[in-house]
XYZ file of C-alpha atoms in Angstrom:
98
model
C -85.115 -41.181 29.597
C -86.819 -42.142 26.384
C -90.349 -41.745 25.054
C -92.003 -44.296 22.833
C -94.705 -42.932 20.534
C -97.252 -45.539 19.466
C -99.721 -44.669 16.718
C -103.026 -46.549 16.779
C -106.167 -46.758 14.698
C -109.188 -47.584 16.840
C -112.691 -47.865 15.441
C -115.316 -45.755 17.257
C -117.247 -48.736 18.604
C -114.093 -50.063 20.287
C -112.712 -46.759 21.566
C -114.234 -46.759 25.053
C -112.997 -50.289 25.744
C -109.594 -49.458 24.206
C -109.185 -46.510 26.597
C -110.217 -48.599 29.597
C -107.861 -51.400 28.540
C -105.000 -48.927 27.978
C -105.463 -47.538 31.501
C -105.351 -51.006 33.038
C -102.425 -52.080 30.860
C -100.388 -48.941 31.556
C -100.965 -49.199 35.304
C -99.927 -52.858 35.305
C -96.782 -52.258 33.247
C -95.809 -49.280 35.406
C -96.149 -51.356 38.587
C -94.559 -54.575 37.316
C -91.923 -53.729 34.700
C -88.561 -52.282 35.655
C -87.841 -48.969 33.947
C -91.461 -48.245 32.930
C -92.527 -44.730 33.951
C -96.096 -44.609 32.671
C -97.846 -43.267 29.620
C -100.347 -40.735 28.327
C -102.876 -40.902 25.504
C -103.851 -38.382 22.821
C -106.691 -38.386 20.291
C -106.654 -36.602 16.940
C -109.156 -33.743 16.867
C -110.234 -34.329 13.251
C -110.107 -38.119 13.009
C -111.175 -39.613 16.326
C -109.930 -43.060 15.235
C -106.322 -41.806 15.390
C -104.835 -42.359 18.836
C -101.296 -41.752 20.106
C -99.927 -43.256 23.287
C -96.646 -41.949 24.616
C -94.778 -44.141 27.088
C -91.846 -42.998 29.193
C -88.999 -45.382 30.020
C -85.781 -45.015 32.015
C -83.717 -46.273 29.086
C -83.861 -47.890 25.674
C -82.476 -51.073 27.231
C -85.421 -51.261 29.664
C -87.903 -50.864 26.817
C -86.110 -53.428 24.637
C -86.106 -55.920 27.504
C -89.878 -55.444 27.840
C -90.307 -55.912 24.087
C -88.072 -59.003 23.946
C -90.848 -60.459 21.813
C -92.853 -58.330 19.409
C -96.063 -58.493 21.444
C -95.634 -58.647 25.227
C -98.496 -60.345 27.022
C -99.428 -57.076 28.745
C -100.123 -55.454 25.357
C -102.168 -58.210 23.678
C -105.554 -56.931 24.824
C -104.814 -53.518 23.295
C -103.848 -55.156 20.012
C -107.179 -56.987 20.031
C -109.018 -53.640 20.088
C -106.854 -51.370 17.947
C -104.425 -51.552 15.070
C -100.943 -50.391 16.001
C -99.706 -48.441 12.992
C -96.218 -47.464 14.125
C -93.733 -47.245 16.973
C -91.180 -44.440 17.207
C -88.410 -43.990 19.763
C -87.454 -40.531 20.996
C -84.714 -39.587 23.428
C -86.038 -37.170 26.027
C -84.054 -33.942 26.020
C -86.086 -32.028 28.590
C -89.580 -31.844 30.037
C -91.139 -28.678 31.413
C -94.605 -30.168 31.999
C -95.875 -30.379 35.550
């Protein structure tokens, strides 16, 4: 398993729509894309414009196949609402969350 950490900057007036769009996008990707395991979202407590989304994938190869271009069609609506600042790849060692 891998986790992909996306860092976003979303202006306050776009945040509600960004969250709604992320939910729809994540659900669609999870249902339609092989190896996609879903995602969760975090918001910085001090700067509410700073958002992290953490996606879980079966493997790096699955994620790379999804990202065969730099902006998959499923992600375009999110990019219209927020600025993606970075993407980091982490290998999952263990997970004790329920």
